[in-house]
Amino acid sequence: MVEPLAGLHEVRTWAGKYPVPRDVFLEEAASAEGLLTMITETIDLELLDAAPRLRIVSQMAVGVDNIDVGACHERGIEIGHTPGVLTETVADTAFALLASVVRRLPEGERAVKDGSWGPWDPFWMTGSDLFGTTIGIVGMGRIGRAIARRASGFGMEILYSASSEKEDAPGRFLPLDEVLARSDHVMICVSLSDETVGLIGAREFGLMRKDAFLVNISRGPVVDTNALVDALGAGSIAGAGLDVTDPEPLPPNHPLLGFSNCLVIPHIGSASTRTRMAMGALAVENLLAGLDDRPMPAPVAWPGG
């Protein structure tokens, strides 16, 4: 993946199974002009102070909530990310999560394995439907639009909330509270920011219908974990599907994992081989361009820019 870089620049990589230890990262960054990062690395003032030669940060992800974008801007450090190439794969995962929890597929699989699958019963393991229902999409960016396209194929009514109405967006724009109150399924697609941390909490779960499902494929802290546990425990919502959690990874003894109607997968929304290769290639292209003082294919916009 880094071969194009290695032919033109001195490249040092971390080959460990787990994220690079912080002390090693700081030491290696000290002489670096460019960094190719994952969401597991934190680019903060400590790192920036330790890396006086740094000019480029290229992240193999769309979100950059692990990067102090403002501090990079102040120091003239460019940031690249990988939007677009993962949109369709993440939307596929979102719908797989939604279908799985709505149709109770994990519960059905457990019944097969634990021997509780008995003679056919017309109302055993019945779930809800996707077709002809209402989906509420919170955040109408690239991924939100891709989810809306899939929803239209299921004959769903599409509602969405966003920071503002999108002129060419599919579906009907409504305030968040109305989207939550009217939807059979609520899909969280917003970016993580100061404004979206805890966006879905106890008050918002109280607005949702008791037969509604929540799916989060954005970032874990957008949903208040304790409030979600309380909502599932009280039966305030019908179930949840989570690709992301807070904390992450989720401890095996976490209360969320005790609910049969809560499906948690380990942040694999973009995890198809083709998409991860495309993300890596774009991240390398961004880094090469930045190091060569050329415009990045996918730069992160500066704050207020």
PDB file of C-alpha atoms in Angstrom:
ATOM      1  CA  MET A   1       0.000   0.000   0.000  1.00  0.00           C
ATOM      2  CA  VAL A   2       2.865   2.398   0.792  1.00  0.00           C
ATOM      3  CA  GLU A   3       5.016   1.371  -2.174  1.00  0.00           C
ATOM      4  CA  PRO A   4       4.388   4.648  -4.069  1.00  0.00           C
ATOM      5  CA  LEU A   5       5.717   6.526  -1.044  1.00  0.00           C
ATOM      6  CA  ALA A   6       8.728   4.297  -0.528  1.00  0.00           C
ATOM      7  CA  GLY A   7      10.008   5.009  -4.015  1.00  0.00           C
ATOM      8  CA  LEU A   8      10.147   8.749  -3.386  1.00  0.00           C
ATOM      9  CA  HIS A   9      10.546   9.294   0.353  1.00  0.00           C
ATOM     10  CA  GLU A  10      12.066   7.713   3.410  1.00  0.00           C
ATOM     11  CA  VAL A  11       9.232   5.722   4.958  1.00  0.00           C
ATOM     12  CA  ARG A  12       9.001   4.245   8.449  1.00  0.00           C
ATOM     13  CA  THR A  13       6.026   2.055   9.325  1.00  0.00           C
ATOM     14  CA  TRP A  14       4.620   0.414  12.436  1.00  0.00           C
ATOM     15  CA  ALA A  15       4.252  -3.333  11.839  1.00  0.00           C
ATOM     16  CA  GLY A  16       2.719  -4.250  15.181  1.00  0.00           C
ATOM     17  CA  LYS A  17      -0.688  -5.905  15.466  1.00  0.00           C
ATOM     18  CA  TYR A  18      -2.045  -3.180  17.708  1.00  0.00           C
ATOM     19  CA  PRO A  19      -1.913   0.631  17.346  1.00  0.00           C
ATOM     20  CA  VAL A  20       1.514   2.173  17.717  1.00  0.00           C
ATOM     21  CA  PRO A  21       2.283   2.955  21.386  1.00  0.00           C
ATOM     22  CA  ARG A  22       2.061   6.652  22.136  1.00  0.00           C
ATOM     23  CA  ASP A  23       5.714   7.022  23.168  1.00  0.00           C
ATOM     24  CA  VAL A  24       6.877   5.334  19.967  1.00  0.00           C
ATOM     25  CA  PHE A  25       4.541   7.483  17.892  1.00  0.00           C
ATOM     26  CA  LEU A  26       5.870  10.683  19.461  1.00  0.00           C
ATOM     27  CA  GLU A  27       9.461   9.593  18.955  1.00  0.00           C
ATOM     28  CA  GLU A  28       8.981   8.605  15.325  1.00  0.00           C
ATOM     29  CA  ALA A  29       6.983  11.747  14.520  1.00  0.00           C
ATOM     30  CA  ALA A  30       9.785  13.997  15.769  1.00  0.00           C
ATOM     31  CA  SER A  31      11.557  14.020  12.410  1.00  0.00           C
ATOM     32  CA  ALA A  32       8.561  13.389  10.147  1.00  0.00           C
ATOM     33  CA  GLU A  33       7.294  15.762   7.479  1.00  0.00           C
ATOM     34  CA  GLY A  34       4.215  13.652   6.817  1.00  0.00           C
ATOM     35  CA  LEU A  35       2.089  11.189   8.798  1.00  0.00           C
ATOM     36  CA  LEU A  36      -0.290   8.538   7.488  1.00  0.00           C
ATOM     37  CA  THR A  37      -2.636   7.892  10.395  1.00  0.00           C
ATOM     38  CA  MET A  38      -5.612   5.793  11.441  1.00  0.00           C
ATOM     39  CA  ILE A  39      -8.401   6.795  13.829  1.00  0.00           C
ATOM     40  CA  THR A  40      -6.399   5.077  16.586  1.00  0.00           C
ATOM     41  CA  GLU A  41      -3.763   7.831  16.576  1.00  0.00           C
ATOM     42  CA  THR A  42      -4.351  11.124  18.351  1.00  0.00           C
ATOM     43  CA  ILE A  43      -2.944  14.211  16.668  1.00  0.00           C
ATOM     44  CA  ASP A  44      -3.027  16.798  19.438  1.00  0.00           C
ATOM     45  CA  LEU A  45      -0.863  19.635  20.702  1.00  0.00           C
ATOM     46  CA  GLU A  46       1.551  17.221  22.364  1.00  0.00           C
ATOM     47  CA  LEU A  47       2.150  15.452  19.063  1.00  0.00           C
ATOM     48  CA  LEU A  48       2.396  18.688  17.091  1.00  0.00           C
ATOM     49  CA  ASP A  49       4.923  20.104  19.556  1.00  0.00           C
ATOM     50  CA  ALA A  50       6.957  16.908  19.222  1.00  0.00           C
ATOM     51  CA  ALA A  51       6.943  17.085  15.409  1.00  0.00           C
ATOM     52  CA  PRO A  52       8.303  20.507  14.382  1.00  0.00           C
ATOM     53  CA  ARG A  53       8.897  19.448  10.751  1.00  0.00           C
ATOM     54  CA  LEU A  54       5.387  18.113  10.212  1.00  0.00           C
ATOM     55  CA  ARG A  55       3.617  19.498   7.125  1.00  0.00           C
ATOM     56  CA  ILE A  56       1.025  16.849   6.219  1.00  0.00           C
ATOM     57  CA  VAL A  57      -1.325  14.521   8.069  1.00  0.00           C
ATOM     58  CA  SER A  58      -3.140  12.030   5.856  1.00  0.00           C
ATOM     59  CA  GLN A  59      -5.808   9.978   7.613  1.00  0.00           C
ATOM     60  CA  MET A  60      -7.130   6.662   6.341  1.00  0.00           C
ATOM     61  CA  ALA A  61     -10.691   7.480   7.392  1.00  0.00           C
ATOM     62  CA  VAL A  62     -13.394  10.030   6.701  1.00  0.00           C
ATOM     63  CA  GLY A  63     -13.757  11.322  10.241  1.00  0.00           C
ATOM     64  CA  VAL A  64     -10.956  13.385  11.752  1.00  0.00           C
ATOM     65  CA  ASP A  65     -12.239  13.723  15.309  1.00  0.00           C
ATOM     66  CA  ASN A  66      -8.899  12.317  16.544  1.00  0.00           C
ATOM     67  CA  ILE A  67      -7.072  15.268  14.964  1.00  0.00           C
ATOM     68  CA  ASP A  68      -6.912  18.782  16.372  1.00  0.00           C
ATOM     69  CA  VAL A  69      -7.841  20.381  13.068  1.00  0.00           C
ATOM     70  CA  GLY A  70      -7.716  23.908  14.458  1.00  0.00           C
ATOM     71  CA  ALA A  71      -4.211  23.496  15.829  1.00  0.00           C
ATOM     72  CA  CYS A  72      -3.032  22.026  12.519  1.00  0.00           C
ATOM     73  CA  HIS A  73      -4.560  24.976  10.693  1.00  0.00           C
ATOM     74  CA  GLU A  74      -2.748  27.447  12.952  1.00  0.00           C
ATOM     75  CA  ARG A  75       0.552  25.736  12.158  1.00  0.00           C
ATOM     76  CA  GLY A  76      -0.077  25.429   8.422  1.00  0.00           C
ATOM     77  CA  ILE A  77      -0.260  21.628   8.549  1.00  0.00           C
ATOM     78  CA  GLU A  78      -2.502  20.222   5.834  1.00  0.00           C
ATOM     79  CA  ILE A  79      -4.879  17.332   6.526  1.00  0.00           C
ATOM     80  CA  GLY A  80      -6.186  14.764   4.081  1.00  0.00           C
ATOM     81  CA  HIS A  81      -8.867  12.111   4.590  1.00  0.00           C
ATOM     82  CA  THR A  82     -10.704   9.459   2.568  1.00  0.00           C
ATOM     83  CA  PRO A  83     -14.331  10.416   1.861  1.00  0.00           C
ATOM     84  CA  GLY A  84     -16.324   8.946  -0.991  1.00  0.00           C
ATOM     85  CA  VAL A  85     -14.466   5.663  -1.425  1.00  0.00           C
ATOM     86  CA  LEU A  86     -16.168   4.060   1.584  1.00  0.00           C
ATOM     87  CA  THR A  87     -19.660   5.522   1.205  1.00  0.00           C
ATOM     88  CA  GLU A  88     -21.407   2.587  -0.440  1.00  0.00           C
ATOM     89  CA  THR A  89     -19.760  -0.039   1.767  1.00  0.00           C
ATOM     90  CA  VAL A  90     -20.759   1.773   4.957  1.00  0.00           C
ATOM     91  CA  ALA A  91     -24.308   2.158   3.647  1.00  0.00           C
ATOM     92  CA  ASP A  92     -24.397  -1.589   2.943  1.00  0.00           C
ATOM     93  CA  THR A  93     -23.308  -2.265   6.522  1.00  0.00           C
ATOM     94  CA  ALA A  94     -25.916   0.132   7.870  1.00  0.00           C
ATOM     95  CA  PHE A  95     -28.683  -1.715   6.072  1.00  0.00           C
ATOM     96  CA  ALA A  96     -27.272  -5.097   7.088  1.00  0.00           C
ATOM     97  CA  LEU A  97     -27.373  -3.958  10.725  1.00  0.00           C
ATOM     98  CA  LEU A  98     -30.878  -2.602  10.368  1.00  0.00           C
ATOM     99  CA  ALA A  99     -32.233  -5.728   8.690  1.00  0.00           C
ATOM    100  CA  SER A 100     -30.508  -8.001  11.196  1.00  0.00           C
ATOM    101  CA  VAL A 101     -31.917  -6.340  14.293  1.00  0.00           C
ATOM    102  CA  VAL A 102     -35.383  -5.689  12.819  1.00  0.00           C
ATOM    103  CA  ARG A 103     -35.781  -9.296  11.649  1.00  0.00           C
ATOM    104  CA  ARG A 104     -34.072 -10.693  14.788  1.00  0.00           C
ATOM    105  CA  LEU A 105     -31.449 -12.608  12.829  1.00  0.00           C
ATOM    106  CA  PRO A 106     -28.879 -12.889  15.672  1.00  0.00           C
ATOM    107  CA  GLU A 107     -31.595 -14.209  17.996  1.00  0.00           C
ATOM    108  CA  GLY A 108     -32.617 -16.720  15.357  1.00  0.00           C
ATOM    109  CA  GLU A 109     -29.058 -17.926  14.909  1.00  0.00           C
ATOM    110  CA  ARG A 110     -28.677 -18.386  18.671  1.00  0.00           C
ATOM    111  CA  ALA A 111     -31.904 -20.404  18.747  1.00  0.00           C
ATOM    112  CA  VAL A 112     -30.506 -22.748  16.108  1.00  0.00           C
ATOM    113  CA  LYS A 113     -27.242 -23.215  18.005  1.00  0.00           C
ATOM    114  CA  ASP A 114     -28.658 -23.583  21.511  1.00  0.00           C
ATOM    115  CA  GLY A 115     -31.344 -26.073  20.538  1.00  0.00           C
ATOM    116  CA  SER A 116     -34.360 -23.887  21.268  1.00  0.00           C
ATOM    117  CA  TRP A 117     -35.516 -24.110  17.643  1.00  0.00           C
ATOM    118  CA  GLY A 118     -38.577 -26.338  17.828  1.00  0.00           C
ATOM    119  CA  PRO A 119     -41.598 -27.169  15.661  1.00  0.00           C
ATOM    120  CA  TRP A 120     -42.839 -24.413  13.390  1.00  0.00           C
ATOM    121  CA  ASP A 121     -44.883 -21.795  15.231  1.00  0.00           C
ATOM    122  CA  PRO A 122     -46.501 -18.977  13.250  1.00  0.00           C
ATOM    123  CA  PHE A 123     -45.648 -16.286  15.807  1.00  0.00           C
ATOM    124  CA  TRP A 124     -42.332 -17.512  17.157  1.00  0.00           C
ATOM    125  CA  MET A 125     -39.378 -15.178  16.505  1.00  0.00           C
ATOM    126  CA  THR A 126     -41.519 -12.677  14.604  1.00  0.00           C
ATOM    127  CA  GLY A 127     -39.864  -9.319  14.005  1.00  0.00           C
ATOM    128  CA  SER A 128     -40.716  -6.108  12.218  1.00  0.00           C
ATOM    129  CA  ASP A 129     -40.605  -5.068   8.562  1.00  0.00           C
ATOM    130  CA  LEU A 130     -38.420  -2.844   6.446  1.00  0.00           C
ATOM    131  CA  PHE A 131     -40.683  -2.419   3.427  1.00  0.00           C
ATOM    132  CA  GLY A 132     -43.395   0.184   3.743  1.00  0.00           C
ATOM    133  CA  THR A 133     -41.940   1.679   6.932  1.00  0.00           C
ATOM    134  CA  THR A 134     -40.479   5.096   7.747  1.00  0.00           C
ATOM    135  CA  ILE A 135     -36.753   5.612   8.114  1.00  0.00           C
ATOM    136  CA  GLY A 136     -35.336   8.686   9.804  1.00  0.00           C
ATOM    137  CA  ILE A 137     -31.808   9.555   8.733  1.00  0.00           C
ATOM    138  CA  VAL A 138     -29.895  11.825  11.094  1.00  0.00           C
ATOM    139  CA  GLY A 139     -27.265  13.480   8.927  1.00  0.00           C
ATOM    140  CA  MET A 140     -27.642  13.780   5.161  1.00  0.00           C
ATOM    141  CA  GLY A 141     -24.094  13.654   3.852  1.00  0.00           C
ATOM    142  CA  ARG A 142     -22.663  11.114   1.412  1.00  0.00           C
ATOM    143  CA  ILE A 143     -23.489   8.121   3.575  1.00  0.00           C
ATOM    144  CA  GLY A 144     -26.929   9.436   4.508  1.00  0.00           C
ATOM    145  CA  ARG A 145     -27.782   9.818   0.835  1.00  0.00           C
ATOM    146  CA  ALA A 146     -26.515   6.320   0.043  1.00  0.00           C
ATOM    147  CA  ILE A 147     -28.709   4.930   2.822  1.00  0.00           C
ATOM    148  CA  ALA A 148     -31.664   6.896   1.454  1.00  0.00           C
ATOM    149  CA  ARG A 149     -31.153   5.296  -1.975  1.00  0.00           C
ATOM    150  CA  ARG A 150     -31.302   1.872  -0.401  1.00  0.00           C
ATOM    151  CA  ALA A 151     -34.345   2.833   1.648  1.00  0.00           C
ATOM    152  CA  SER A 152     -36.196   3.896  -1.489  1.00  0.00           C
ATOM    153  CA  GLY A 153     -35.689   0.386  -2.869  1.00  0.00           C
ATOM    154  CA  PHE A 154     -37.543  -0.979   0.152  1.00  0.00           C
ATOM    155  CA  GLY A 155     -40.444   1.392  -0.429  1.00  0.00           C
ATOM    156  CA  MET A 156     -39.647   3.344   2.731  1.00  0.00           C
ATOM    157  CA  GLU A 157     -40.803   6.851   3.518  1.00  0.00           C
ATOM    158  CA  ILE A 158     -37.610   8.868   4.067  1.00  0.00           C
ATOM    159  CA  LEU A 159     -37.335  11.596   6.681  1.00  0.00           C
ATOM    160  CA  TYR A 160     -34.091  13.315   7.561  1.00  0.00           C
ATOM    161  CA  SER A 161     -32.618  15.896   9.872  1.00  0.00           C
ATOM    162  CA  ALA A 162     -29.450  17.859   9.260  1.00  0.00           C
ATOM    163  CA  SER A 163     -27.885  21.193  10.118  1.00  0.00           C
ATOM    164  CA  SER A 164     -29.938  22.645   7.252  1.00  0.00           C
ATOM    165  CA  GLU A 165     -32.258  21.447   4.511  1.00  0.00           C
ATOM    166  CA  LYS A 166     -30.416  19.976   1.528  1.00  0.00           C
ATOM    167  CA  GLU A 167     -31.905  21.193  -1.731  1.00  0.00           C
ATOM    168  CA  ASP A 168     -31.347  17.973  -3.669  1.00  0.00           C
ATOM    169  CA  ALA A 169     -31.584  15.477  -0.797  1.00  0.00           C
ATOM    170  CA  PRO A 170     -34.044  12.586  -0.999  1.00  0.00           C
ATOM    171  CA  GLY A 171     -36.808  12.553   1.573  1.00  0.00           C
ATOM    172  CA  ARG A 172     -38.454  15.157   3.745  1.00  0.00           C
ATOM    173  CA  PHE A 173     -36.477  17.512   5.947  1.00  0.00           C
ATOM    174  CA  LEU A 174     -37.751  17.838   9.523  1.00  0.00           C
ATOM    175  CA  PRO A 175     -36.354  18.921  12.895  1.00  0.00           C
ATOM    176  CA  LEU A 176     -34.589  16.133  14.743  1.00  0.00           C
ATOM    177  CA  ASP A 177     -37.337  15.773  17.341  1.00  0.00           C
ATOM    178  CA  GLU A 178     -39.950  15.145  14.649  1.00  0.00           C
ATOM    179  CA  VAL A 179     -37.734  12.666  12.828  1.00  0.00           C
ATOM    180  CA  LEU A 180     -37.288  10.717  16.068  1.00  0.00           C
ATOM    181  CA  ALA A 181     -40.995  10.772  16.883  1.00  0.00           C
ATOM    182  CA  ARG A 182     -42.202   9.679  13.432  1.00  0.00           C
ATOM    183  CA  SER A 183     -39.686   7.043  12.382  1.00  0.00           C
ATOM    184  CA  ASP A 184     -39.854   3.265  12.579  1.00  0.00           C
ATOM    185  CA  HIS A 185     -36.083   3.170  12.186  1.00  0.00           C
ATOM    186  CA  VAL A 186     -33.587   5.892  13.126  1.00  0.00           C
ATOM    187  CA  MET A 187     -30.209   5.811  11.357  1.00  0.00           C
ATOM    188  CA  ILE A 188     -27.390   7.925  12.831  1.00  0.00           C
ATOM    189  CA  CYS A 189     -24.989   9.213  10.139  1.00  0.00           C
ATOM    190  CA  VAL A 190     -23.589  12.482  11.507  1.00  0.00           C
ATOM    191  CA  SER A 191     -19.915  13.305  11.967  1.00  0.00           C
ATOM    192  CA  LEU A 192     -18.555  13.490  15.498  1.00  0.00           C
ATOM    193  CA  SER A 193     -18.054  17.066  16.687  1.00  0.00           C
ATOM    194  CA  ASP A 194     -18.595  19.154  19.793  1.00  0.00           C
ATOM    195  CA  GLU A 195     -22.160  19.698  18.608  1.00  0.00           C
ATOM    196  CA  THR A 196     -22.959  16.021  18.067  1.00  0.00           C
ATOM    197  CA  VAL A 197     -21.430  14.430  21.181  1.00  0.00           C
ATOM    198  CA  GLY A 198     -24.407  13.025  23.109  1.00  0.00           C
ATOM    199  CA  LEU A 199     -26.807  14.080  20.344  1.00  0.00           C
ATOM    200  CA  ILE A 200     -28.992  11.063  21.100  1.00  0.00           C
ATOM    201  CA  GLY A 201     -29.582  10.866  24.850  1.00  0.00           C
ATOM    202  CA  ALA A 202     -32.341  10.193  27.348  1.00  0.00           C
ATOM    203  CA  ARG A 203     -34.568  12.987  26.047  1.00  0.00           C
ATOM    204  CA  GLU A 204     -34.233  11.807  22.457  1.00  0.00           C
ATOM    205  CA  PHE A 205     -34.929   8.170  23.340  1.00  0.00           C
ATOM    206  CA  GLY A 206     -38.041   9.429  25.091  1.00  0.00           C
ATOM    207  CA  LEU A 207     -39.220  10.914  21.794  1.00  0.00           C
ATOM    208  CA  MET A 208     -38.788   7.674  19.859  1.00  0.00           C
ATOM    209  CA  ARG A 209     -41.592   5.173  19.497  1.00  0.00           C
ATOM    210  CA  LYS A 210     -41.473   1.989  21.571  1.00  0.00           C
ATOM    211  CA  ASP A 211     -41.530  -0.078  18.372  1.00  0.00           C
ATOM    212  CA  ALA A 212     -38.682   1.896  16.750  1.00  0.00           C
ATOM    213  CA  PHE A 213     -35.098   0.768  16.179  1.00  0.00           C
ATOM    214  CA  LEU A 214     -31.872   2.772  16.390  1.00  0.00           C
ATOM    215  CA  VAL A 215     -28.813   2.117  14.210  1.00  0.00           C
ATOM    216  CA  ASN A 216     -25.538   3.989  14.726  1.00  0.00           C
ATOM    217  CA  ILE A 217     -22.837   3.841  12.042  1.00  0.00           C
ATOM    218  CA  SER A 218     -21.250   7.240  12.759  1.00  0.00           C
ATOM    219  CA  ARG A 219     -19.184   7.442  15.969  1.00  0.00           C
ATOM    220  CA  GLY A 220     -19.911   5.977  19.391  1.00  0.00           C
ATOM    221  CA  PRO A 221     -20.048   9.213  21.430  1.00  0.00           C
ATOM    222  CA  VAL A 222     -22.908  10.562  19.274  1.00  0.00           C
ATOM    223  CA  VAL A 223     -25.177   8.246  21.288  1.00  0.00           C
ATOM    224  CA  ASP A 224     -25.189   8.454  25.091  1.00  0.00           C
ATOM    225  CA  THR A 225     -24.348   4.848  26.017  1.00  0.00           C
ATOM    226  CA  ASN A 226     -25.921   4.954  29.468  1.00  0.00           C
ATOM    227  CA  ALA A 227     -29.103   6.435  28.041  1.00  0.00           C
ATOM    228  CA  LEU A 228     -29.224   3.668  25.426  1.00  0.00           C
ATOM    229  CA  VAL A 229     -28.816   1.009  28.123  1.00  0.00           C
ATOM    230  CA  ASP A 230     -31.666   2.612  30.064  1.00  0.00           C
ATOM    231  CA  ALA A 231     -33.879   2.839  26.964  1.00  0.00           C
ATOM    232  CA  LEU A 232     -33.351  -0.822  26.077  1.00  0.00           C
ATOM    233  CA  GLY A 233     -33.860  -1.900  29.675  1.00  0.00           C
ATOM    234  CA  ALA A 234     -37.097   0.054  29.985  1.00  0.00           C
ATOM    235  CA  GLY A 235     -38.403  -1.060  26.601  1.00  0.00           C
ATOM    236  CA  SER A 236     -38.500   2.558  25.425  1.00  0.00           C
ATOM    237  CA  ILE A 237     -37.271   1.428  21.989  1.00  0.00           C
ATOM    238  CA  ALA A 238     -37.561  -1.912  20.199  1.00  0.00           C
ATOM    239  CA  GLY A 239     -33.861  -2.508  19.634  1.00  0.00           C
ATOM    240  CA  ALA A 240     -30.540  -1.184  18.397  1.00  0.00           C
ATOM    241  CA  GLY A 241     -27.803  -2.023  15.916  1.00  0.00           C
ATOM    242  CA  LEU A 242     -24.365  -0.538  16.590  1.00  0.00           C
ATOM    243  CA  ASP A 243     -21.242  -0.536  14.457  1.00  0.00           C
ATOM    244  CA  VAL A 244     -19.671   1.984  16.831  1.00  0.00           C
ATOM    245  CA  THR A 245     -19.773   2.262  20.611  1.00  0.00           C
ATOM    246  CA  ASP A 246     -18.564   4.391  23.483  1.00  0.00           C
ATOM    247  CA  PRO A 247     -16.230   3.066  24.833  1.00  0.00           C
ATOM    248  CA  GLU A 248     -14.593   1.239  21.967  1.00  0.00           C
ATOM    249  CA  PRO A 249     -13.837  -1.598  22.016  1.00  0.00           C
ATOM    250  CA  LEU A 250     -16.803  -2.490  24.209  1.00  0.00           C
ATOM    251  CA  PRO A 251     -15.850  -4.658  27.226  1.00  0.00           C
ATOM    252  CA  PRO A 252     -17.297  -8.195  27.007  1.00  0.00           C
ATOM    253  CA  ASN A 253     -19.238  -7.648  30.247  1.00  0.00           C
ATOM    254  CA  HIS A 254     -20.824  -4.376  29.132  1.00  0.00           C
ATOM    255  CA  PRO A 255     -24.584  -4.094  29.816  1.00  0.00           C
ATOM    256  CA  LEU A 256     -25.348  -3.476  26.132  1.00  0.00           C
ATOM    257  CA  LEU A 257     -24.228  -7.008  25.334  1.00  0.00           C
ATOM    258  CA  GLY A 258     -26.841  -8.444  27.682  1.00  0.00           C
ATOM    259  CA  PHE A 259     -29.765  -7.357  25.510  1.00  0.00           C
ATOM    260  CA  SER A 260     -30.997  -9.845  22.909  1.00  0.00           C
ATOM    261  CA  ASN A 261     -32.384  -6.955  20.855  1.00  0.00           C
ATOM    262  CA  CYS A 262     -29.068  -5.074  20.652  1.00  0.00           C
ATOM    263  CA  LEU A 263     -26.661  -6.153  17.940  1.00  0.00           C
ATOM    264  CA  VAL A 264     -23.114  -4.820  18.294  1.00  0.00           C
ATOM    265  CA  ILE A 265     -20.420  -5.284  15.638  1.00  0.00           C
ATOM    266  CA  PRO A 266     -16.789  -4.117  15.991  1.00  0.00           C
ATOM    267  CA  HIS A 267     -16.578  -0.910  13.910  1.00  0.00           C
ATOM    268  CA  ILE A 268     -16.402  -2.715  10.561  1.00  0.00           C
ATOM    269  CA  GLY A 269     -18.663  -0.407   8.552  1.00  0.00           C
ATOM    270  CA  SER A 270     -16.104   0.128   5.790  1.00  0.00           C
ATOM    271  CA  ALA A 271     -14.451  -3.277   6.146  1.00  0.00           C
ATOM    272  CA  SER A 272     -14.618  -4.713   2.670  1.00  0.00           C
ATOM    273  CA  THR A 273     -11.267  -5.571   1.117  1.00  0.00           C
ATOM    274  CA  ARG A 274     -11.914  -3.439  -1.947  1.00  0.00           C
ATOM    275  CA  THR A 275     -12.930  -0.412   0.097  1.00  0.00           C
ATOM    276  CA  ARG A 276     -10.059  -0.634   2.573  1.00  0.00           C
ATOM    277  CA  MET A 277      -7.604  -0.870  -0.320  1.00  0.00           C
ATOM    278  CA  ALA A 278      -9.214   2.194  -1.909  1.00  0.00           C
ATOM    279  CA  MET A 279      -9.005   4.079   1.379  1.00  0.00           C
ATOM    280  CA  GLY A 280      -5.331   3.227   1.715  1.00  0.00           C
ATOM    281  CA  ALA A 281      -4.596   4.269  -1.853  1.00  0.00           C
ATOM    282  CA  LEU A 282      -6.349   7.628  -1.402  1.00  0.00           C
ATOM    283  CA  ALA A 283      -4.547   8.249   1.894  1.00  0.00           C
ATOM    284  CA  VAL A 284      -1.211   7.629   0.159  1.00  0.00           C
ATOM    285  CA  GLU A 285      -2.212   9.906  -2.738  1.00  0.00           C
ATOM    286  CA  ASN A 286      -3.082  12.659  -0.268  1.00  0.00           C
ATOM    287  CA  LEU A 287       0.261  12.280   1.481  1.00  0.00           C
ATOM    288  CA  LEU A 288       2.258  12.249  -1.747  1.00  0.00           C
ATOM    289  CA  ALA A 289       0.483  15.340  -3.009  1.00  0.00           C
ATOM    290  CA  GLY A 290       1.021  17.220   0.230  1.00  0.00           C
ATOM    291  CA  LEU A 291       4.698  16.347   0.406  1.00  0.00           C
ATOM    292  CA  ASP A 292       5.119  17.477  -3.204  1.00  0.00           C
ATOM    293  CA  ASP A 293       3.273  20.758  -2.509  1.00  0.00           C
ATOM    294  CA  ARG A 294       0.434  19.746  -4.827  1.00  0.00           C
ATOM    295  CA  PRO A 295      -3.296  19.983  -3.979  1.00  0.00           C
ATOM    296  CA  MET A 296      -4.518  16.903  -2.150  1.00  0.00           C
ATOM    297  CA  PRO A 297      -7.241  14.854  -3.871  1.00  0.00           C
ATOM    298  CA  ALA A 298      -9.268  14.883  -0.635  1.00  0.00           C
ATOM    299  CA  PRO A 299      -8.282  17.674   1.768  1.00  0.00           C
ATOM    300  CA  VAL A 300     -10.080  18.439   5.024  1.00  0.00           C
ATOM    301  CA  ALA A 301     -11.627  21.906   4.973  1.00  0.00           C
ATOM    302  CA  TRP A 302     -10.198  24.357   7.462  1.00  0.00           C
ATOM    303  CA  PRO A 303     -12.418  25.487  10.341  1.00  0.00           C
ATOM    304  CA  GLY A 304     -14.635  28.274   9.089  1.00  0.00           C
ATOM    305  CA  GLY A 305     -13.371  27.764   5.569  1.00  0.00           C
TER     306      GLY A 305
END
